[in-house]
Amino acid sequence: MNKLVKLMALSLIMYFNTSAKDYIIMSPNKKNMIKISVDKKISWSVFRNNQSLIANSPMSMSLGNGQKLGASPEVLKTEMKKIDRIITAIVPVRNKYIPEVYNEIIMMMKGNYSLEFRAYNDGVAYRFVTAFGKQFIDIKDEEVTFNFSNDCQVYLPKEDNPELQSHYEAEFQPLNLKDISSKTYGYLPLYISSPTGVKMVVTESDLEDYPNLFLFGTGNNILKGKFPKVILKSKIKDNSDRNEEVVEKADYHAKTMGNRTFPWRAIVIGSSDKELLESELVYKLAKPNVLKETAWIKPGKVAWDWWNDNNIYGVNFKSGINTDTYKYYIDFASDYGLEYIILDEGWSRTTTDLMEPNPQLDLQELVRYATRKKVGVILWALWKPLDQNMEGILDQYVKWGIKGVKVDFMARADQYMVNFYKRVAEATARHKLLLDLHGAYKPVGLNRQYPNVVNYEGVKGMEQNKWEASVTPVHNTTLPFTRMVAGPMDFTPGAMLNSNKDEFHINFHSPMSRGTRAHQAAMYVVYDSPLQMLCDNPSNYRAEPIYTRYISRFPTVWDKTIALEGKIGEYVVVARKKGKSWYLGGMTDWTARTFQVPLDFLDKGKYKIEILKDGINVDKHAADYRITVSNVNSGEVLSLDMAAGGGYTAILTLAN
């Protein structure tokens, strides 16, 4: 059957099974279905295996000129598409080759706008498209509603800022929909579990020249969207270099071009939690790569200074933000095959002068030394000073030989900040610099359009162990099913001081993790992170060279990802492939667990398997681990056991 016949057949299926004002589109595997109803309003409903997930949920967009898209709608014509192709990822976060398979309906409406709906095997999405010419339009409001068919469980990253600004570092708290009041809201991505066990993650993609979406409760099964308004005037708070307050804001949330596509409102859908681990819906919905040259983009592992407070020891110099200390980091990175070091806050003379190094640092000598050792240097930068002199600062970094920039403390989600992300992504790409976005909102696909955007924070990560105790194994096994569904996250694993459940204590200068050493090691397989940190003190790593050599072997990008086990807040087990080798990673909450894992995903042959698992005395000493080496064959069953708060990793290489 040729493509034209297939398209006609699909169109016939749609119309013969719908009424005059209803349109139906199904995913290629027939599991996910969207019904679009056109009456006094436009609304959509979402089904999984004929089970209602989202009941009629209206959508509209109110413009500054009084026009309301979606009110009294009239469909002029529709167009159906059936897409089946492969995306080759420039920076493969989960998979190098990503199947892009979906059915789409485009509805051209009276009033110079249209709506696009897509049904994928792993989710659904819609967006507005306008055709008002080249003039600017004000978006006063966009009606985004999710009317869930039942009272579902939600993992809410709760916020309370009245301006809808956020560091995106909240804890995901399990609640029922009906318990979320109209004054309570959270940011995306938002995990939802239906009473029948269908798993959903609500998020957005292709966010350009438009603010982030936040969802408010209603005290029932409905979540409603709101957006931060355009900031007309803001000021830095007294005695701060980064904390802003809004002085004046507009009555609209975007002023934008009349001809454009708007962000995708997306729902990742799976029959189980583990299916969420394989979805790349946000990436698929994003704009394709725009960079002509990408060979210079090199993901990798990073020796990081800030978390361990430069607290190195056993050396003959005073540790701190100085040349000798960072040469020590460079030597460590070189000895263990790490591609980069970061000079975090403190490397510059002041946090607002990003072109003048700290007088204790000979930056050019450090870059020369690092280059000789084949280690790249990445610099930290506050976003606002960078925004004020982006070209000048980036030009200087290139002259110094810097390889990337970690931009920090945006903590905003409005239209201006979204545009800043794109400007800095484009500018760093033009200067052939990697970009790591911290103090950032969640990934929305910018890393596909600009693959030099190698990581995002936007997560309650390891750094918070320096001042609180909430980053637990429960939290760590929640993140893969919530925040990580949107894209890569700079959680910064690698703690060498580890604690069991009741042993943790706060120490800013020598911080520790909650959970076992093997739990930390597993993050290098489980967590998506093309620019992956080794957060701890190089002196601690050097004291345990066998362990450090082991974790330094993990890739940061992958050819293939397979979810093996998963339940939010309890456990996660994944397999990853890079080249001819496979890697296993498992993490558990405070409950010890054992899984029987069939190795049927392996290519045929005998493999050498190097396992790092919790040690026999890990209940007394959380850093206790054991490494074993043996052989296995494809198809064998591997017993994967983890202690309370524990983890498991394995490196499988084809045996000679």
XYZ file of C-alpha atoms in Angstrom:
656
model
C 0.000 0.000 0.000
C 1.622 3.311 -1.048
C 1.724 6.409 1.160
C -1.207 8.125 -0.593
C -3.469 5.098 -0.157
C -2.434 4.825 3.485
C -3.279 8.494 4.026
C -6.679 8.101 2.392
C -7.434 4.993 4.428
C -6.543 6.794 7.636
C -8.760 9.735 6.698
C -11.693 7.427 5.976
C -11.301 5.692 9.313
C -11.441 9.055 11.038
C -14.607 10.342 9.375
C -16.676 7.165 9.189
C -16.445 6.729 12.952
C -17.233 10.224 14.103
C -20.131 12.638 14.196
C -20.110 15.912 12.265
C -18.479 17.870 15.078
C -16.171 15.203 16.503
C -12.798 14.209 15.133
C -10.858 11.158 16.252
C -7.192 10.349 15.854
C -5.445 7.251 17.179
C -1.821 6.396 17.808
C -0.192 3.987 15.342
C -0.407 1.126 17.871
C -4.124 1.963 18.462
C -3.637 2.323 22.233
C -3.900 6.106 22.588
C -6.840 8.033 21.177
C -7.701 11.721 20.993
C -11.255 12.943 20.430
C -11.606 16.588 19.442
C -15.064 18.094 19.958
C -16.030 21.288 18.124
C -19.122 22.970 19.530
C -19.357 26.319 21.272
C -15.750 25.636 22.252
C -12.980 23.320 21.134
C -12.112 20.597 23.622
C -10.196 17.364 23.598
C -10.566 14.014 25.362
C -7.847 11.394 25.746
C -8.272 7.619 25.971
C -5.927 4.691 26.604
C -7.154 1.293 25.402
C -10.671 2.788 25.209
C -10.438 3.897 28.840
C -11.097 7.596 29.432
C -8.136 9.437 30.933
C -9.012 13.048 30.144
C -12.655 14.083 29.776
C -13.697 17.071 27.649
C -11.062 19.729 28.326
C -11.479 23.070 26.565
C -8.640 25.035 25.002
C -8.599 28.652 23.897
C -6.329 31.650 23.507
C -7.328 35.247 24.264
C -5.587 38.033 22.363
C -5.067 41.655 23.276
C -7.353 42.831 20.463
C -10.297 40.979 22.002
C -10.217 37.982 19.662
C -10.551 34.600 21.370
C -9.239 31.623 19.457
C -11.422 28.600 20.159
C -14.614 30.573 20.867
C -17.522 29.809 18.495
C -15.118 27.765 16.373
C -15.632 26.965 12.708
C -13.513 24.315 11.004
C -12.642 25.298 7.440
C -10.739 22.141 6.537
C -8.654 19.374 8.041
C -5.468 17.623 7.010
C -4.302 14.214 8.196
C -0.687 13.049 8.399
C 0.872 9.699 9.165
C 4.568 9.956 10.084
C 7.017 7.082 10.430
C 10.695 8.045 10.473
C 13.841 7.921 12.581
C 15.480 10.821 14.413
C 19.249 10.511 14.787
C 20.149 12.298 18.005
C 23.259 14.495 17.875
C 23.645 14.058 21.647
C 21.857 10.774 22.397
C 20.492 11.224 25.907
C 18.661 7.868 25.887
C 18.841 6.520 22.354
C 20.913 7.351 19.306
C 18.082 6.414 16.947
C 14.623 7.545 18.033
C 11.536 6.270 16.177
C 9.244 9.178 15.385
C 5.909 7.521 14.714
C 2.627 9.388 15.065
C -0.694 10.293 13.470
C -1.651 13.946 13.221
C -4.685 16.030 12.418
C -4.357 19.715 11.519
C -7.594 21.679 11.851
C -7.648 24.998 9.955
C -10.099 27.336 11.676
C -11.934 30.433 10.642
C -10.069 33.390 12.107
C -6.543 32.695 10.762
C -5.496 30.047 13.213
C -5.279 26.279 13.396
C -4.905 23.491 15.936
C -2.596 20.499 15.587
C -3.124 17.245 17.464
C -0.708 14.326 17.518
C -1.151 10.787 18.808
C 2.083 8.912 19.502
C 2.470 5.405 20.890
C 3.926 6.984 24.052
C 1.643 9.992 24.394
C -0.467 12.759 22.926
C -0.056 16.487 22.291
C -1.714 19.575 20.829
C -0.774 23.158 20.005
C -2.133 26.382 18.525
C -0.771 27.870 15.289
C -1.549 31.443 14.246
C -1.353 33.185 10.850
C -1.924 36.873 11.612
C 0.971 38.211 9.574
C 4.182 39.814 10.765
C 2.652 42.170 13.325
C 3.012 41.549 17.040
C 0.105 40.211 19.094
C -0.468 40.172 22.851
C -1.480 36.885 24.446
C -3.664 37.853 27.401
C -4.483 34.286 28.380
C -4.348 30.709 27.176
C -6.913 28.273 28.506
C -5.128 25.006 29.317
C -7.313 22.494 31.139
C -6.796 18.874 32.120
C -10.116 17.386 33.225
C -9.103 13.962 34.499
C -11.774 11.311 34.353
C -11.036 10.138 37.891
C -9.462 11.340 41.100
C -5.841 10.425 40.343
C -2.659 10.398 42.381
C -0.371 13.311 41.530
C 3.274 13.892 42.432
C 3.147 17.665 42.842
C 6.300 19.858 42.871
C 4.515 22.466 44.963
C 5.399 26.147 44.659
C 4.134 29.298 46.367
C 5.661 32.264 44.507
C 2.794 34.599 43.489
C 4.723 35.682 40.367
C 5.003 32.045 39.193
C 8.790 32.155 39.335
C 10.740 29.112 40.431
C 14.164 27.500 40.781
C 12.403 24.229 39.815
C 13.917 22.482 42.834
C 10.824 21.399 44.765
C 10.180 17.937 46.164
C 7.606 15.813 44.323
C 4.861 15.212 46.893
C 2.200 12.497 46.377
C -1.320 13.916 46.630
C -4.783 13.213 45.267
C -6.170 15.585 42.665
C -9.144 16.519 44.833
C -6.787 17.567 47.624
C -5.114 20.257 45.482
C -6.923 23.547 46.127
C -7.314 26.451 43.738
C -4.563 28.291 45.632
C -2.078 25.448 45.234
C 0.034 24.995 42.140
C 3.030 23.150 40.788
C 5.294 23.235 37.804
C 5.864 20.717 35.030
C 6.546 17.868 34.475
C 3.656 16.526 36.543
C 3.286 12.775 37.163
C -0.262 11.403 37.402
C -1.410 7.831 38.079
C -5.006 6.842 37.295
C -6.971 4.474 39.580
C -6.597 1.745 36.941
C -2.808 2.118 36.846
C -2.289 4.150 33.674
C 0.683 6.480 34.138
C 0.819 9.988 32.711
C 3.310 12.841 32.769
C 1.966 16.252 31.755
C 4.574 18.587 30.305
C 5.295 20.875 27.341
C 7.738 21.088 24.436
C 9.009 23.550 21.838
C 8.738 26.412 24.306
C 9.838 29.462 22.335
C 9.067 33.161 22.874
C 6.426 32.106 25.396
C 6.322 31.582 29.187
C 6.272 28.309 31.091
C 2.997 26.654 32.022
C 2.064 26.101 35.683
C -0.905 24.008 36.816
C -3.296 24.947 39.636
C -5.681 22.644 41.461
C -9.433 23.151 41.662
C -10.399 20.896 44.552
C -11.690 18.285 42.114
C -10.342 16.328 39.120
C -9.408 19.379 37.062
C -6.041 21.108 36.764
C -5.949 24.559 35.184
C -3.032 26.356 33.610
C -1.632 29.786 34.414
C 1.372 31.680 33.064
C 3.738 34.295 34.503
C 3.046 37.753 33.105
C 5.576 39.747 31.112
C 7.872 41.588 33.539
C 8.068 45.275 32.655
C 10.374 46.257 35.500
C 12.346 44.329 38.107
C 15.169 45.074 40.506
C 17.854 43.201 42.348
C 17.093 43.004 46.050
C 19.377 44.864 48.442
C 22.652 43.107 49.318
C 22.152 40.544 46.565
C 23.757 39.877 43.215
C 21.032 37.524 41.950
C 17.705 37.733 43.812
C 15.187 39.715 41.783
C 11.796 41.108 42.684
C 9.105 42.124 40.220
C 8.279 45.838 40.349
C 5.870 46.068 37.427
C 4.276 43.534 35.109
C 2.027 43.636 32.052
C -1.541 42.372 31.780
C -0.436 39.832 29.143
C 1.961 36.910 29.339
C 3.458 37.171 25.859
C 3.951 39.746 23.131
C 4.878 37.735 20.068
C 4.776 37.518 16.293
C 1.411 36.887 14.631
C 2.728 34.066 12.429
C 3.971 31.289 14.673
C 3.519 27.897 16.282
C 2.864 27.834 20.031
C 4.199 25.315 22.587
C 2.993 21.725 22.578
C 0.789 20.725 25.519
C 1.866 17.117 25.953
C 0.962 14.046 27.977
C 3.350 11.099 28.126
C 1.272 7.936 28.611
C 2.297 4.444 29.674
C 0.714 1.316 31.084
C 3.356 1.152 33.826
C 5.875 3.413 35.490
C 8.782 1.790 33.705
C 7.377 2.740 30.296
C 7.931 6.387 31.253
C 11.671 5.698 31.440
C 11.830 5.043 27.694
C 9.694 7.913 26.396
C 11.342 10.766 24.491
C 8.147 12.622 23.661
C 9.486 16.061 24.618
C 12.489 15.570 22.342
C 10.336 14.321 19.460
C 8.019 17.332 19.682
C 10.901 19.827 19.709
C 12.338 21.666 16.734
C 15.085 19.742 14.882
C 18.760 20.590 15.182
C 19.635 23.912 13.538
C 23.429 23.652 13.839
C 25.296 22.819 10.646
C 28.447 21.738 12.466
C 28.170 19.562 15.577
C 31.323 17.425 15.670
C 32.813 19.779 18.277
C 30.042 18.979 20.797
C 31.632 16.546 23.241
C 29.556 15.309 26.199
C 31.490 13.851 29.086
C 32.209 13.614 32.793
C 33.209 16.551 34.963
C 35.213 16.999 38.149
C 33.180 19.542 40.127
C 34.478 21.835 42.866
C 31.536 23.559 44.541
C 29.797 20.606 46.223
C 32.937 19.495 48.039
C 33.913 23.096 48.866
C 37.417 22.566 47.432
C 38.109 20.596 50.585
C 41.043 18.605 49.240
C 43.692 17.225 51.561
C 47.020 15.403 51.606
C 48.666 18.137 49.552
C 51.476 20.598 50.220
C 49.501 23.757 49.416
C 46.528 25.574 50.918
C 43.358 24.379 49.205
C 40.804 26.860 47.935
C 39.989 28.874 44.843
C 43.556 29.096 43.561
C 45.787 27.828 40.784
C 47.307 24.911 42.716
C 43.902 23.548 43.736
C 42.540 23.562 40.192
C 45.704 21.959 38.836
C 44.953 19.189 41.329
C 41.461 18.852 39.809
C 42.962 18.775 36.330
C 45.441 16.057 37.317
C 42.619 14.026 38.806
C 40.438 14.422 35.714
C 43.329 13.483 33.439
C 44.306 10.416 35.489
C 40.734 9.061 35.460
C 39.730 9.970 31.930
C 37.276 12.753 32.821
C 36.737 15.165 29.971
C 36.214 18.382 31.961
C 36.584 20.330 35.183
C 34.252 23.145 36.267
C 35.361 26.341 37.936
C 32.186 27.224 39.785
C 31.219 30.380 41.663
C 34.278 32.195 42.965
C 36.557 31.844 39.941
C 35.884 35.466 38.874
C 36.916 38.611 40.736
C 33.246 39.248 41.528
C 30.096 37.349 40.583
C 29.026 40.191 38.315
C 32.388 40.744 36.594
C 32.704 37.640 34.437
C 35.767 38.780 32.482
C 38.196 39.284 35.349
C 39.520 36.144 37.125
C 39.980 35.906 40.864
C 43.503 37.238 41.591
C 44.334 33.917 43.266
C 43.827 32.181 39.905
C 46.088 32.209 36.884
C 43.294 31.207 34.530
C 45.360 31.180 31.355
C 47.956 28.965 33.002
C 45.175 26.616 34.131
C 43.737 26.377 30.609
C 47.225 25.794 29.169
C 47.866 23.085 31.767
C 44.449 21.499 31.202
C 44.907 21.517 27.409
C 48.201 19.686 27.762
C 46.416 17.132 29.956
C 43.509 16.879 27.446
C 40.995 18.223 29.948
C 38.492 20.969 29.080
C 37.622 23.862 31.388
C 34.018 25.030 31.961
C 33.225 28.317 33.714
C 30.273 29.250 35.934
C 28.366 32.487 35.213
C 25.424 34.374 36.682
C 22.787 34.790 33.983
C 22.116 38.532 34.259
C 25.690 39.810 33.852
C 26.074 37.353 30.964
C 22.861 38.628 29.387
C 24.105 42.218 29.587
C 27.342 41.531 27.690
C 26.894 38.135 26.085
C 29.048 38.601 22.989
C 31.905 40.272 24.820
C 32.031 37.671 27.574
C 31.787 34.674 25.235
C 34.413 36.163 22.914
C 36.745 36.403 25.914
C 36.044 32.815 26.970
C 36.933 31.584 23.493
C 40.214 33.568 23.621
C 40.979 31.939 26.966
C 40.338 28.474 25.539
C 37.241 27.714 27.638
C 35.059 24.779 26.477
C 31.719 25.538 28.091
C 29.579 27.727 30.346
C 27.431 26.795 33.339
C 24.810 29.574 33.488
C 23.087 29.862 36.854
C 20.329 31.423 38.979
C 17.783 32.254 36.295
C 14.950 31.231 38.658
C 12.356 32.680 36.292
C 9.904 31.159 33.841
C 8.515 34.183 31.987
C 8.746 35.014 28.279
C 11.953 37.039 28.607
C 13.727 34.189 30.354
C 12.598 31.647 27.765
C 14.050 33.941 25.101
C 17.275 34.275 27.106
C 17.674 30.484 27.019
C 17.471 30.514 23.241
C 19.805 33.512 22.897
C 22.452 31.968 25.102
C 22.062 28.571 23.381
C 22.539 30.194 19.971
C 25.418 32.396 21.118
C 27.319 29.601 22.861
C 26.806 27.368 19.813
C 28.223 30.093 17.573
C 31.252 30.270 19.873
C 31.474 26.451 20.000
C 30.852 26.346 23.734
C 28.882 23.757 25.691
C 25.974 25.062 27.767
C 24.796 23.746 31.142
C 21.669 25.552 32.409
C 21.365 25.791 36.210
C 18.743 27.465 38.364
C 16.710 26.505 35.324
C 13.222 25.410 34.387
C 12.666 21.883 33.062
C 13.883 20.754 29.598
C 11.478 21.628 26.802
C 13.416 20.329 23.800
C 15.919 23.170 23.346
C 18.661 20.534 23.560
C 17.398 19.040 20.292
C 17.345 22.371 18.476
C 20.727 23.366 19.965
C 22.540 20.149 20.926
C 25.328 22.143 22.613
C 22.770 22.495 25.458
C 24.116 19.395 27.149
C 22.383 19.590 30.520
C 19.818 21.292 32.753
C 19.464 21.438 36.491
C 15.835 22.197 37.400
C 15.934 19.435 39.995
C 16.267 19.005 43.728
C 19.710 17.495 43.446
C 22.645 16.322 45.508
C 23.772 19.853 46.343
C 20.897 20.184 48.790
C 22.467 17.582 51.062
C 24.774 20.411 52.118
C 21.953 22.061 54.074
C 18.986 19.654 54.413
C 18.046 15.979 54.577
C 15.297 15.667 51.947
C 17.380 14.126 49.142
C 16.681 10.528 50.138
C 16.577 7.217 48.246
C 12.791 7.743 48.034
C 13.364 11.087 46.324
C 16.094 9.625 44.130
C 13.796 6.858 42.884
C 11.007 9.378 42.251
C 13.016 11.574 39.875
C 13.283 9.109 36.939
C 9.480 9.053 36.660
C 8.933 12.790 37.164
C 11.570 15.398 36.357
C 13.695 13.129 34.159
C 10.792 12.357 31.802
C 11.216 15.904 30.450
C 14.906 15.489 29.650
C 18.445 15.320 31.076
C 19.118 16.543 34.606
C 22.247 17.699 36.381
C 21.641 15.940 39.690
C 25.445 15.853 40.343
C 26.002 12.341 41.796
C 29.160 10.770 43.153
C 29.137 11.279 46.947
C 31.897 9.353 48.711
C 30.626 9.944 52.251
C 27.462 7.876 52.496
C 24.897 7.229 55.217
C 22.168 4.784 56.104
C 18.704 5.964 57.051
C 19.383 7.292 60.554
C 23.048 8.259 60.183
C 22.871 11.351 57.976
C 24.127 14.673 59.249
C 24.562 18.034 57.574
C 28.071 19.293 56.864
C 28.456 22.073 54.312
C 32.210 21.581 53.889
C 32.293 17.765 53.776
C 28.766 16.849 52.642
C 27.399 13.328 52.541
C 24.635 11.465 50.746
C 21.680 9.484 52.038
C 21.805 5.886 50.856
C 24.693 3.597 50.057
C 27.794 3.998 47.921
C 26.347 1.548 45.399
C 23.197 3.725 45.266
C 25.397 6.646 44.188
C 27.222 4.557 41.581
C 23.919 3.479 40.018
C 23.040 7.104 39.248
C 25.697 7.068 36.519
C 23.539 4.566 34.631
C 20.024 5.497 35.759
C 20.154 9.291 35.435
C 20.134 10.983 32.016
C 23.018 13.457 32.022
C 25.257 14.054 28.978
C 27.454 16.326 31.116
C 27.749 14.187 34.239
C 29.419 15.350 37.442
C 31.717 13.613 39.861
C 30.687 15.883 42.691
C 33.005 14.817 45.483
C 36.458 15.737 46.612
C 39.212 14.400 44.301
C 41.166 13.493 47.435
C 38.321 11.175 48.464
C 38.223 9.645 44.986
C 41.991 9.129 44.927
C 41.787 7.371 48.288
C 39.614 4.692 46.597
C 41.070 4.226 43.099
C 39.300 0.928 42.368
C 35.866 2.452 42.921
C 36.759 5.683 41.138
C 38.145 3.846 38.120
C 34.922 1.856 37.966
C 32.503 4.822 37.924
C 34.754 6.768 35.541
C 34.122 4.105 32.881
C 30.422 4.906 32.496
C 29.436 6.747 29.314
C 27.272 9.854 29.549
C 25.369 9.311 26.281
C 23.807 6.086 25.085
C 22.952 4.167 21.926
C 19.970 2.421 23.503
C 17.988 2.467 26.750
C 15.747 -0.353 28.024
C 13.594 -0.040 31.149
C 13.629 -3.290 33.133
C 11.852 -2.470 36.404
C 10.300 0.624 37.886
C 7.887 1.946 40.464
C 7.842 5.598 41.411
C 9.466 6.352 44.757
C 10.452 2.713 45.260
C 12.831 1.278 42.671
C 14.221 1.600 39.166
C 16.333 -0.734 37.000
C 17.551 0.138 33.502
C 19.897 -1.297 30.878
C 21.892 0.960 28.566
C 23.993 0.173 25.524
C 27.029 2.063 24.270
C 28.970 0.563 21.385
C 29.171 -3.163 22.006
C 28.985 -2.876 25.798
C 25.952 -2.874 28.077
C 25.493 -1.219 31.457
C 22.988 -2.042 34.187
C 21.857 0.330 36.913
C 19.438 -0.234 39.770
C 18.357 1.875 42.752
C 15.955 1.206 45.600
C 14.316 3.228 48.373
C 14.775 2.290 52.028
C 13.547 -1.259 51.277
C 16.003 -4.013 50.335
C 14.997 -5.707 47.053
C 16.025 -8.484 44.694
C 15.090 -8.678 41.000
C 15.548 -11.514 38.547
C 16.678 -9.853 35.322
C 16.715 -11.916 32.098
C 19.673 -10.868 29.968
C 17.748 -11.407 26.742
C 18.480 -7.845 25.621
C 22.167 -8.722 25.149
C 23.550 -9.472 21.736
C 24.485 -13.129 21.347
C 27.772 -14.141 22.886
C 29.670 -14.440 26.153
C 30.115 -11.305 28.249
C 32.502 -10.350 30.994
C 30.343 -8.847 33.752
C 31.804 -6.524 36.387
C 29.269 -5.958 39.166
C 29.413 -3.282 41.849
C 26.871 -3.979 44.570
C 26.185 -3.270 48.230
C 28.717 -4.918 50.519
C 27.900 -7.496 53.166
C 28.347 -4.935 55.952
C 26.529 -2.086 54.263
C 23.892 -2.004 57.012
C 26.644 -0.839 59.388
C 28.758 1.150 56.928
C 26.855 2.652 53.987
C 30.021 3.034 51.898
C 30.618 -0.736 51.913
C 30.536 -2.193 48.416
C 31.801 -5.238 46.591
C 33.035 -5.664 43.021
C 32.833 -9.100 41.425
C 33.911 -10.265 37.971
C 32.529 -13.288 36.111
C 31.099 -14.341 32.733
C 27.482 -14.512 31.556
C 25.721 -15.379 28.327
C 22.826 -13.696 26.597
C 19.565 -15.154 27.867
C 20.804 -15.986 31.360
C 18.929 -14.625 34.362
C 20.844 -12.258 36.609
C 19.908 -11.911 40.277
C 20.116 -8.212 41.072
C 20.036 -7.545 44.808
C 20.105 -4.196 46.615
C 20.277 -3.316 50.301
C 18.025 -0.744 51.955
C 18.852 2.602 50.314
C 21.104 0.651 47.995
C 22.022 0.186 44.397
C 23.541 -2.081 41.793
C 25.586 -1.541 38.639
C 27.126 -3.860 36.092
C 29.411 -3.354 33.103
C 29.044 -6.055 30.457
C 31.672 -6.302 27.739
C 31.972 -8.967 25.062
C 34.515 -11.553 26.170
C 37.364 -12.476 23.835
